[in-house]
GROMACS .gro file of C-alpha atoms in nm:
model
  426
    1MET     CA    1   1.833  -1.275  -1.493
    2VAL     CA    2   1.955  -1.156  -1.833
    3VAL     CA    3   1.748  -1.255  -2.134
    4GLN     CA    4   1.960  -1.441  -2.390
    5THR     CA    5   1.846  -1.408  -2.751
    6GLU     CA    6   1.975  -1.340  -3.098
    7THR     CA    7   2.126  -0.996  -3.141
    8ALA     CA    8   1.855  -0.757  -3.251
    9SER     CA    9   1.905  -0.625  -3.600
   10GLY     CA   10   1.851  -0.262  -3.688
   11THR     CA   11   2.018   0.070  -3.725
   12ALA     CA   12   2.182   0.277  -3.453
   13THR     CA   13   1.950   0.449  -3.208
   14PRO     CA   14   1.852   0.794  -3.345
   15PRO     CA   15   1.976   1.087  -3.133
   16ALA     CA   16   1.618   1.208  -3.078
   17VAL     CA   17   1.530   0.874  -2.917
   18ARG     CA   18   1.830   0.880  -2.686
   19GLU     CA   19   1.766   1.241  -2.588
   20LEU     CA   20   1.398   1.185  -2.511
   21ALA     CA   21   1.476   0.871  -2.310
   22ALA     CA   22   1.736   1.063  -2.107
   23GLU     CA   23   1.484   1.340  -2.041
   24LEU     CA   24   1.208   1.102  -1.928
   25LEU     CA   25   1.419   0.860  -1.723
   26PRO     CA   26   1.412   1.075  -1.404
   27GLN     CA   27   1.032   1.087  -1.440
   28SER     CA   28   0.994   0.706  -1.434
   29ALA     CA   29   0.811   0.700  -1.100
   30GLU     CA   30   0.561   0.968  -1.210
   31ILE     CA   31   0.501   0.795  -1.544
   32ALA     CA   32   0.455   0.462  -1.363
   33ARG     CA   33   0.186   0.605  -1.135
   34ALA     CA   34  -0.013   0.726  -1.435
   35MET     CA   35   0.029   0.391  -1.612
   36ASN     CA   36  -0.077   0.205  -1.298
   37ASP     CA   37  -0.394   0.414  -1.270
   38HIS     CA   38  -0.467   0.339  -1.637
   39LEU     CA   39  -0.425  -0.037  -1.590
   40PHE     CA   40  -0.660  -0.051  -1.291
   41ALA     CA   41  -0.914   0.166  -1.472
   42MET     CA   42  -0.906  -0.061  -1.778
   43MET     CA   43  -0.876  -0.402  -1.608
   44PRO     CA   44  -1.158  -0.512  -1.377
   45GLU     CA   45  -0.973  -0.841  -1.331
   46LEU     CA   46  -0.708  -0.645  -1.139
   47ARG     CA   47  -0.946  -0.396  -0.980
   48GLU     CA   48  -1.169  -0.667  -0.831
   49ARG     CA   49  -0.873  -0.839  -0.664
   50ASP     CA   50  -0.711  -0.522  -0.533
   51ASP     CA   51  -0.650  -0.521  -0.159
   52GLY     CA   52  -0.419  -0.220  -0.166
   53GLU     CA   53  -0.107  -0.438  -0.190
   54LEU     CA   54  -0.179  -0.552  -0.547
   55ARG     CA   55  -0.189  -0.192  -0.665
   56LEU     CA   56   0.147  -0.123  -0.497
   57GLU     CA   57   0.304  -0.435  -0.646
   58THR     CA   58   0.174  -0.346  -0.993
   59LEU     CA   59   0.311   0.005  -0.953
   60ALA     CA   60   0.655  -0.132  -0.863
   61SER     CA   61   0.654  -0.355  -1.172
   62CYS     CA   62   0.545  -0.064  -1.395
   63GLU     CA   63   0.822   0.158  -1.262
   64VAL     CA   64   1.109  -0.087  -1.312
   65ASN     CA   65   0.992  -0.177  -1.663
   66ILE     CA   66   0.953   0.187  -1.767
   67ALA     CA   67   1.293   0.274  -1.622
   68GLN     CA   68   1.453  -0.016  -1.806
   69VAL     CA   69   1.295   0.075  -2.141
   70LEU     CA   70   1.413   0.434  -2.106
   71ARG     CA   71   1.758   0.341  -1.980
   72LEU     CA   72   1.827   0.100  -2.266
   73GLN     CA   73   1.712   0.355  -2.525
   74LYS     CA   74   1.916   0.628  -2.358
   75LEU     CA   75   2.225   0.406  -2.389
   76GLY     CA   76   2.142   0.306  -2.746
   77ALA     CA   77   2.126  -0.060  -2.638
   78GLY     CA   78   1.902  -0.322  -2.791
   79PRO     CA   79   1.607  -0.487  -2.614
   80GLN     CA   80   1.805  -0.811  -2.596
   81GLN     CA   81   2.003  -0.647  -2.315
   82LEU     CA   82   1.700  -0.637  -2.086
   83VAL     CA   83   1.718  -0.794  -1.741
   84LEU     CA   84   1.404  -0.932  -1.578
   85PRO     CA   85   1.351  -0.690  -1.287
   86VAL     CA   86   1.302  -0.847  -0.944
   87GLU     CA   87   0.981  -0.647  -0.894
   88ALA     CA   88   0.837  -0.771  -1.224
   89ALA     CA   89   0.913  -1.132  -1.132
   90GLU     CA   90   0.758  -1.082  -0.786
   91TRP     CA   91   0.446  -0.935  -0.945
   92ALA     CA   92   0.407  -1.238  -1.173
   93ARG     CA   93   0.441  -1.473  -0.876
   94SER     CA   94   0.196  -1.263  -0.677
   95LEU     CA   95  -0.066  -1.297  -0.953
   96VAL     CA   96  -0.037  -1.675  -0.928
   97ARG     CA   97  -0.097  -1.672  -0.553
   98ARG     CA   98  -0.397  -1.443  -0.600
   99GLY     CA   99  -0.550  -1.673  -0.862
  100ILE     CA  100  -0.512  -1.413  -1.138
  101THR     CA  101  -0.463  -1.566  -1.482
  102LEU     CA  102  -0.163  -1.556  -1.711
  103ALA     CA  103  -0.387  -1.395  -1.973
  104THR     CA  104  -0.437  -1.104  -1.733
  105LEU     CA  105  -0.061  -1.065  -1.690
  106LEU     CA  106  -0.004  -1.056  -2.066
  107ARG     CA  107  -0.296  -0.817  -2.120
  108ALA     CA  108  -0.152  -0.580  -1.860
  109TYR     CA  109   0.176  -0.569  -2.053
  110ARG     CA  110  -0.006  -0.511  -2.382
  111LEU     CA  111  -0.213  -0.228  -2.235
  112GLY     CA  112   0.093  -0.079  -2.068
  113HIS     CA  113   0.284  -0.097  -2.396
  114ALA     CA  114   0.004   0.080  -2.586
  115TRP     CA  115  -0.030   0.346  -2.316
  116LEU     CA  116   0.342   0.419  -2.307
  117TRP     CA  117   0.372   0.423  -2.686
  118ASP     CA  118   0.096   0.685  -2.719
  119ARG     CA  119   0.278   0.921  -2.488
  120TRP     CA  120   0.623   0.845  -2.625
  121SER     CA  121   0.525   0.896  -2.988
  122GLN     CA  122   0.344   1.222  -2.904
  123GLN     CA  123   0.658   1.352  -2.734
  124LEU     CA  124   0.868   1.259  -3.038
  125TYR     CA  125   0.623   1.433  -3.270
  126GLU     CA  126   0.636   1.751  -3.062
  127ARG     CA  127   1.013   1.769  -3.033
  128VAL     CA  128   1.129   1.651  -3.378
  129PRO     CA  129   1.011   1.899  -3.646
  130ASP     CA  130   1.177   1.719  -3.937
  131SER     CA  131   0.922   1.466  -4.065
  132GLU     CA  132   1.175   1.215  -4.197
  133GLU     CA  133   1.377   1.227  -3.877
  134CYS     CA  134   1.058   1.189  -3.671
  135ILE     CA  135   0.944   0.888  -3.876
  136ALA     CA  136   1.285   0.724  -3.835
  137ALA     CA  137   1.278   0.782  -3.460
  138GLU     CA  138   0.924   0.643  -3.432
  139GLN     CA  139   1.007   0.335  -3.639
  140HIS     CA  140   1.312   0.261  -3.427
  141SER     CA  141   1.121   0.314  -3.101
  142SER     CA  142   0.827   0.104  -3.217
  143ALA     CA  143   1.052  -0.187  -3.313
  144PHE     CA  144   1.235  -0.158  -2.981
  145MET     CA  145   0.919  -0.157  -2.767
  146PHE     CA  146   0.755  -0.446  -2.952
  147ALA     CA  147   1.073  -0.650  -2.917
  148TYR     CA  148   1.099  -0.560  -2.548
  149ILE     CA  149   0.742  -0.669  -2.475
  150ASP     CA  150   0.791  -0.989  -2.677
  151LEU     CA  151   1.111  -1.082  -2.494
  152ILE     CA  152   0.999  -0.998  -2.142
  153SER     CA  153   0.662  -1.170  -2.197
  154ASP     CA  154   0.843  -1.495  -2.278
  155VAL     CA  155   1.042  -1.473  -1.956
  156LEU     CA  156   0.735  -1.382  -1.749
  157VAL     CA  157   0.536  -1.673  -1.892
  158ALA     CA  158   0.812  -1.905  -1.771
  159GLU     CA  159   0.823  -1.732  -1.431
  160TYR     CA  160   0.445  -1.753  -1.395
  161GLY     CA  161   0.445  -2.119  -1.496
  162SER     CA  162   0.716  -2.213  -1.247
  163GLU     CA  163   0.534  -2.041  -0.963
  164ARG     CA  164   0.202  -2.197  -1.061
  165GLU     CA  165   0.353  -2.544  -1.062
  166ARG     CA  166   0.505  -2.484  -0.721
  167VAL     CA  167   0.174  -2.364  -0.579
  168MET     CA  168  -0.033  -2.638  -0.738
  169ARG     CA  169   0.196  -2.907  -0.595
  170SER     CA  170   0.093  -2.806  -0.246
  171ALA     CA  171  -0.229  -2.750  -0.057
  172GLU     CA  172  -0.154  -2.379  -0.050
  173GLN     CA  173  -0.366  -2.305  -0.355
  174LEU     CA  174  -0.667  -2.489  -0.216
  175ARG     CA  175  -0.638  -2.303   0.113
  176ALA     CA  176  -0.599  -1.971  -0.068
  177GLU     CA  177  -0.902  -2.040  -0.289
  178THR     CA  178  -1.110  -2.139   0.014
  179VAL     CA  179  -1.009  -1.825   0.202
  180ARG     CA  180  -1.092  -1.610  -0.101
  181ALA     CA  181  -1.435  -1.771  -0.125
  182ILE     CA  182  -1.504  -1.709   0.244
  183LEU     CA  183  -1.392  -1.347   0.224
  184ALA     CA  184  -1.602  -1.294  -0.090
  185GLY     CA  185  -1.911  -1.418   0.095
  186GLU     CA  186  -1.963  -1.719  -0.131
  187PRO     CA  187  -2.185  -1.996   0.013
  188LEU     CA  188  -1.966  -2.267   0.165
  189ASP     CA  189  -2.017  -2.569   0.387
  190GLY     CA  190  -1.837  -2.480   0.709
  191GLU     CA  191  -1.716  -2.834   0.779
  192VAL     CA  192  -1.584  -2.881   0.426
  193ALA     CA  193  -1.410  -2.545   0.434
  194SER     CA  194  -1.256  -2.627   0.773
  195ARG     CA  195  -1.114  -2.953   0.637
  196ARG     CA  196  -0.967  -2.778   0.334
  197LEU     CA  197  -0.806  -2.516   0.552
  198GLY     CA  198  -0.694  -2.749   0.828
  199TYR     CA  199  -0.841  -2.486   1.057
  200GLU     CA  200  -1.169  -2.497   1.250
  201LEU     CA  201  -1.397  -2.214   1.139
  202ARG     CA  202  -1.644  -2.247   1.427
  203ARG     CA  203  -1.389  -2.096   1.665
  204HIS     CA  204  -1.331  -1.738   1.774
  205HIS     CA  205  -1.087  -1.572   1.534
  206VAL     CA  206  -0.846  -1.280   1.540
  207ALA     CA  207  -0.724  -1.183   1.193
  208LEU     CA  208  -0.387  -1.026   1.118
  209ARG     CA  209  -0.230  -0.879   0.804
  210VAL     CA  210   0.151  -0.906   0.808
  211SER     CA  211   0.344  -0.709   0.547
  212GLY     CA  212   0.701  -0.613   0.476
  213ARG     CA  213   0.857  -0.453   0.170
  214GLY     CA  214   1.176  -0.630   0.064
  215SER     CA  215   1.110  -0.927   0.296
  216GLU     CA  216   1.124  -1.284   0.170
  217LEU     CA  217   0.798  -1.477   0.188
  218ARG     CA  218   0.946  -1.729   0.433
  219GLY     CA  219   1.046  -1.446   0.664
  220LEU     CA  220   0.696  -1.300   0.646
  221GLU     CA  221   0.535  -1.634   0.723
  222ARG     CA  222   0.767  -1.681   1.021
  223ALA     CA  223   0.679  -1.332   1.147
  224ALA     CA  224   0.310  -1.410   1.090
  225ARG     CA  225   0.328  -1.717   1.313
  226GLU     CA  226   0.511  -1.520   1.581
  227ALA     CA  227   0.243  -1.250   1.571
  228ALA     CA  228  -0.032  -1.511   1.591
  229ALA     CA  229   0.140  -1.667   1.892
  230ALA     CA  230   0.130  -1.327   2.062
  231VAL     CA  231  -0.248  -1.327   2.012
  232GLY     CA  232  -0.307  -1.676   2.153
  233ALA     CA  233  -0.213  -2.042   2.157
  234GLY     CA  234  -0.296  -2.290   1.883
  235ASP     CA  235  -0.193  -2.340   1.523
  236PRO     CA  236  -0.287  -2.036   1.314
  237LEU     CA  237  -0.407  -2.032   0.955
  238VAL     CA  238  -0.138  -1.861   0.745
  239VAL     CA  239  -0.204  -1.770   0.380
  240ALA     CA  240   0.036  -1.580   0.153
  241THR     CA  241  -0.172  -1.326  -0.037
  242GLY     CA  242   0.088  -1.117  -0.218
  243ALA     CA  243   0.456  -1.071  -0.284
  244ALA     CA  244   0.493  -0.887   0.047
  245THR     CA  245   0.179  -0.976   0.246
  246VAL     CA  246   0.057  -1.269   0.454
  247ASP     CA  247  -0.289  -1.302   0.610
  248VAL     CA  248  -0.322  -1.488   0.939
  249TRP     CA  249  -0.605  -1.609   1.161
  250SER     CA  250  -0.551  -1.716   1.521
  251GLY     CA  251  -0.839  -1.926   1.653
  252ALA     CA  252  -0.956  -2.027   1.999
  253LEU     CA  253  -1.250  -2.227   2.135
  254ARG     CA  254  -1.329  -1.954   2.387
  255PRO     CA  255  -1.354  -1.579   2.329
  256PRO     CA  256  -1.005  -1.431   2.364
  257GLY     CA  257  -0.930  -1.174   2.632
  258PRO     CA  258  -0.791  -0.825   2.570
  259LEU     CA  259  -0.493  -0.955   2.364
  260THR     CA  260  -0.237  -0.824   2.610
  261GLY     CA  261   0.032  -1.039   2.447
  262LEU     CA  262   0.036  -0.795   2.156
  263ASP     CA  263   0.146  -0.512   2.384
  264ALA     CA  264   0.484  -0.679   2.436
  265TYR     CA  265   0.520  -0.815   2.083
  266VAL     CA  266   0.779  -0.645   1.861
  267PRO     CA  267   0.790  -0.759   1.494
  268PRO     CA  268   1.122  -0.796   1.311
  269ASP     CA  269   1.259  -0.479   1.151
  270GLY     CA  270   1.065  -0.379   0.840
  271ILE     CA  271   0.760  -0.591   0.928
  272LEU     CA  272   0.421  -0.429   0.994
  273VAL     CA  273   0.133  -0.611   1.163
  274ALA     CA  274  -0.232  -0.503   1.150
  275VAL     CA  275  -0.483  -0.673   1.381
  276GLY     CA  276  -0.861  -0.703   1.371
  277THR     CA  277  -1.093  -0.758   1.668
  278PRO     CA  278  -1.214  -1.107   1.770
  279GLY     CA  279  -1.508  -1.260   1.585
  280GLN     CA  280  -1.678  -1.600   1.589
  281GLY     CA  281  -1.754  -1.837   1.304
  282ILE     CA  282  -1.731  -1.764   0.933
  283ASP     CA  283  -1.882  -1.418   0.973
  284GLY     CA  284  -1.631  -1.333   1.246
  285PHE     CA  285  -1.349  -1.477   1.035
  286ARG     CA  286  -1.445  -1.240   0.754
  287ARG     CA  287  -1.517  -0.934   0.968
  288SER     CA  288  -1.193  -0.955   1.165
  289HIS     CA  289  -1.000  -0.976   0.837
  290VAL     CA  290  -1.173  -0.665   0.699
  291GLU     CA  291  -1.079  -0.485   1.020
  292ALA     CA  292  -0.716  -0.596   0.988
  293LEU     CA  293  -0.709  -0.456   0.634
  294GLN     CA  294  -0.853  -0.127   0.758
  295ALA     CA  295  -0.596  -0.110   1.036
  296GLY     CA  296  -0.324  -0.177   0.779
  297ARG     CA  297  -0.460   0.102   0.561
  298VAL     CA  298  -0.443   0.346   0.852
  299ALA     CA  299  -0.081   0.240   0.915
  300ALA     CA  300   0.001   0.294   0.547
  301LEU     CA  301  -0.159   0.640   0.550
  302ALA     CA  302   0.036   0.727   0.865
  303ARG     CA  303   0.363   0.650   0.684
  304GLY     CA  304   0.657   0.663   0.923
  305ALA     CA  305   0.435   0.771   1.214
  306ALA     CA  306   0.268   0.429   1.237
  307ALA     CA  307   0.354   0.177   1.507
  308ALA     CA  308   0.485  -0.164   1.402
  309VAL     CA  309   0.161  -0.319   1.535
  310THR     CA  310  -0.167  -0.143   1.455
  311ARG     CA  311  -0.482  -0.269   1.626
  312TYR     CA  312  -0.817  -0.187   1.467
  313GLU     CA  313  -0.986  -0.125   1.800
  314ARG     CA  314  -0.741   0.162   1.858
  315VAL     CA  315  -0.774   0.323   1.514
  316GLU     CA  316  -1.137   0.242   1.430
  317LEU     CA  317  -1.247   0.606   1.439
  318VAL     CA  318  -0.957   0.712   1.216
  319ALA     CA  319  -1.031   0.426   0.975
  320LEU     CA  320  -1.388   0.551   0.941
  321LEU     CA  321  -1.294   0.920   0.919
  322ALA     CA  322  -1.025   0.849   0.658
  323SER     CA  323  -1.236   0.616   0.441
  324ASP     CA  324  -1.238   0.903   0.188
  325PHE     CA  325  -0.880   1.017   0.239
  326PRO     CA  326  -0.876   1.330   0.016
  327ARG     CA  327  -1.184   1.461   0.196
  328ALA     CA  328  -1.036   1.368   0.534
  329ARG     CA  329  -0.720   1.565   0.455
  330ALA     CA  330  -0.929   1.862   0.340
  331PHE     CA  331  -1.138   1.835   0.658
  332VAL     CA  332  -0.823   1.855   0.874
  333GLY     CA  333  -0.701   2.159   0.683
  334THR     CA  334  -1.038   2.335   0.705
  335ARG     CA  335  -1.097   2.266   1.075
  336LEU     CA  336  -0.743   2.326   1.200
  337GLY     CA  337  -0.623   2.602   0.968
  338SER     CA  338  -0.282   2.724   1.088
  339LEU     CA  339  -0.294   2.465   1.364
  340ALA     CA  340  -0.234   2.203   1.091
  341ALA     CA  341   0.123   2.323   1.040
  342PRO     CA  342   0.366   2.026   1.033
  343ASP     CA  343   0.606   2.164   1.296
  344GLU     CA  344   0.675   2.063   1.656
  345SER     CA  345   0.516   2.373   1.810
  346ALA     CA  346   0.186   2.316   1.633
  347GLY     CA  347   0.213   1.948   1.724
  348ARG     CA  348   0.234   2.032   2.095
  349LEU     CA  349  -0.067   2.261   2.065
  350ARG     CA  350  -0.269   1.990   1.885
  351GLU     CA  351  -0.174   1.732   2.148
  352THR     CA  352  -0.275   1.963   2.432
  353VAL     CA  353  -0.607   2.069   2.278
  354LEU     CA  354  -0.702   1.709   2.198
  355ALA     CA  355  -0.626   1.603   2.555
  356PHE     CA  356  -0.820   1.907   2.680
  357LEU     CA  357  -1.130   1.814   2.479
  358VAL     CA  358  -1.112   1.446   2.576
  359ALA     CA  359  -1.072   1.547   2.942
  360GLY     CA  360  -1.390   1.752   2.926
  361GLY     CA  361  -1.206   2.083   2.951
  362SER     CA  362  -1.016   1.997   3.271
  363ALA     CA  363  -0.675   2.167   3.263
  364THR     CA  364  -0.582   1.981   3.583
  365ARG     CA  365  -0.630   1.639   3.424
  366VAL     CA  366  -0.444   1.744   3.109
  367ALA     CA  367  -0.152   1.879   3.313
  368LYS     CA  368  -0.117   1.545   3.492
  369LEU     CA  369  -0.146   1.353   3.166
  370LEU     CA  370   0.115   1.560   2.981
  371PHE     CA  371   0.339   1.628   3.285
  372VAL     CA  372   0.318   2.006   3.245
  373HIS     CA  373   0.191   2.292   3.462
  374GLN     CA  374  -0.176   2.393   3.445
  375ASN     CA  375  -0.070   2.739   3.330
  376THR     CA  376   0.110   2.578   3.034
  377VAL     CA  377  -0.210   2.395   2.941
  378ALA     CA  378  -0.410   2.718   2.963
  379TYR     CA  379  -0.154   2.905   2.753
  380ARG     CA  380  -0.146   2.638   2.484
  381VAL     CA  381  -0.524   2.624   2.461
  382LYS     CA  382  -0.539   3.003   2.433
  383ARG     CA  383  -0.268   3.005   2.164
  384ALA     CA  384  -0.453   2.735   1.972
  385GLU     CA  385  -0.773   2.940   1.987
  386GLU     CA  386  -0.584   3.237   1.844
  387LEU     CA  387  -0.469   3.024   1.551
  388LEU     CA  388  -0.813   2.869   1.504
  389GLY     CA  389  -0.993   3.201   1.530
  390ARG     CA  390  -1.254   3.051   1.764
  391ARG     CA  391  -1.289   2.881   2.101
  392VAL     CA  392  -1.202   2.512   2.109
  393THR     CA  393  -1.540   2.444   2.270
  394ASP     CA  394  -1.733   2.600   1.981
  395ASP     CA  395  -1.723   2.281   1.772
  396PRO     CA  396  -1.576   2.014   2.003
  397ILE     CA  397  -1.685   1.709   1.804
  398GLU     CA  398  -1.552   1.827   1.468
  399LEU     CA  399  -1.233   1.960   1.627
  400THR     CA  400  -1.175   1.635   1.816
  401CYS     CA  401  -1.212   1.438   1.493
  402ALA     CA  402  -0.970   1.663   1.305
  403LEU     CA  403  -0.715   1.650   1.587
  404THR     CA  404  -0.747   1.272   1.610
  405LEU     CA  405  -0.680   1.239   1.237
  406ALA     CA  406  -0.374   1.461   1.272
  407ALA     CA  407  -0.248   1.272   1.577
  408VAL     CA  408  -0.268   0.931   1.411
  409LEU     CA  409  -0.194   1.008   1.045
  410GLY     CA  410   0.063   1.282   1.101
  411SER     CA  411   0.221   1.450   0.800
  412SER     CA  412  -0.006   1.279   0.548
  413VAL     CA  413  -0.298   1.504   0.654
  414LEU     CA  414  -0.108   1.810   0.770
  415ALA     CA  415  -0.055   2.123   0.563
  416GLU     CA  416   0.270   2.198   0.387
  417ASP     CA  417   0.486   2.469   0.544
  418ASP     CA  418   0.353   2.812   0.447
  419GLU     CA  419   0.608   3.086   0.410
  420GLY     CA  420   0.495   3.403   0.580
  421GLU     CA  421   0.276   3.224   0.837
  422PRO     CA  422   0.351   3.318   1.199
  423PRO     CA  423   0.500   3.039   1.412
  424ALA     CA  424   0.246   2.838   1.606
  425GLY     CA  425   0.416   2.915   1.935
  426GLU     CA  426   0.445   2.712   2.250
   0.00000   0.00000   0.00000
């Protein structure tokens, strides 16, 4: 939507402003990441509600706003030409559903404005030696940015208000608030909470987190119900928790079995499903949800290597090992060395050594598992030991952990290609 307002008055955009905007525009994503980090550092009201998705949604809003500010200044256009970015509108609606106030939204824009202005004005000062020209460029930029924030804030207030009215007209907000209270560990009467949710909390629960970038909320909710049906019968509890995330609980009176229905379930394209383990009562409701979030985090770290459905019980070790991701990545690099190369040959060696360790050092069992000859297994293990500089049985626990991280998380924990390194070999 294009903002309609009176034509902004003022002089033509100074060349220094247009040149700097053109130079910074390709760096919008990098600038947005720094701004996003600043906002979460400065705003506990965002930090305390962050489930991973909120940070990503805020980042997307930062990036489109920064890109628009730079693009308009590059073109010499006025702030009245701004268009409300889809990502910014989705972020405002997401704040409503998370119970985050309008004041927080406006404060985020004020802090973002101040942060961007500090860096922009410093760049102008460094590149424009003529003091009068620099002052003129700063005055023009300052007027532009204040007008931009003023205009887009008006539109976002309206967007936030419309979404809040829509949510408040339904029972969705009450359900969302009740779920938030349960997950936060607040004292609640179980029967009252069950009535508010329309969902019996005394049952056995399996929690799911359904997410999909670029998917409409209705499509996510439909996918969430399909995923819950794959877990078990009965009406699930479905709560939209972000612009691109839905949390789901599937309940049953009896403990569920091994959830074999999930093995055949295939989500729609672009939809990711993370699943916790079964748990009973309010504590089980909360614990299974935490596990679903952890499974979703592992899937996010694995990037394109992740399956469409990630079950916590299958990635629990990786979730624990990668709880401090920078240290986990360093651990993989230290333990695997050249074996952490991101190529197919090293990948085959890692797969073989991991299977070898899990099989207790039985080349026969590994050969059957991987459908290769025993001599191939022996050769790969020997080649891996050459790259490691030690026997694979010297530190089997640490090596198994590092190989497991590499197997599940893939390129996100593997080393960059190193020119001059010998190939890993078959």
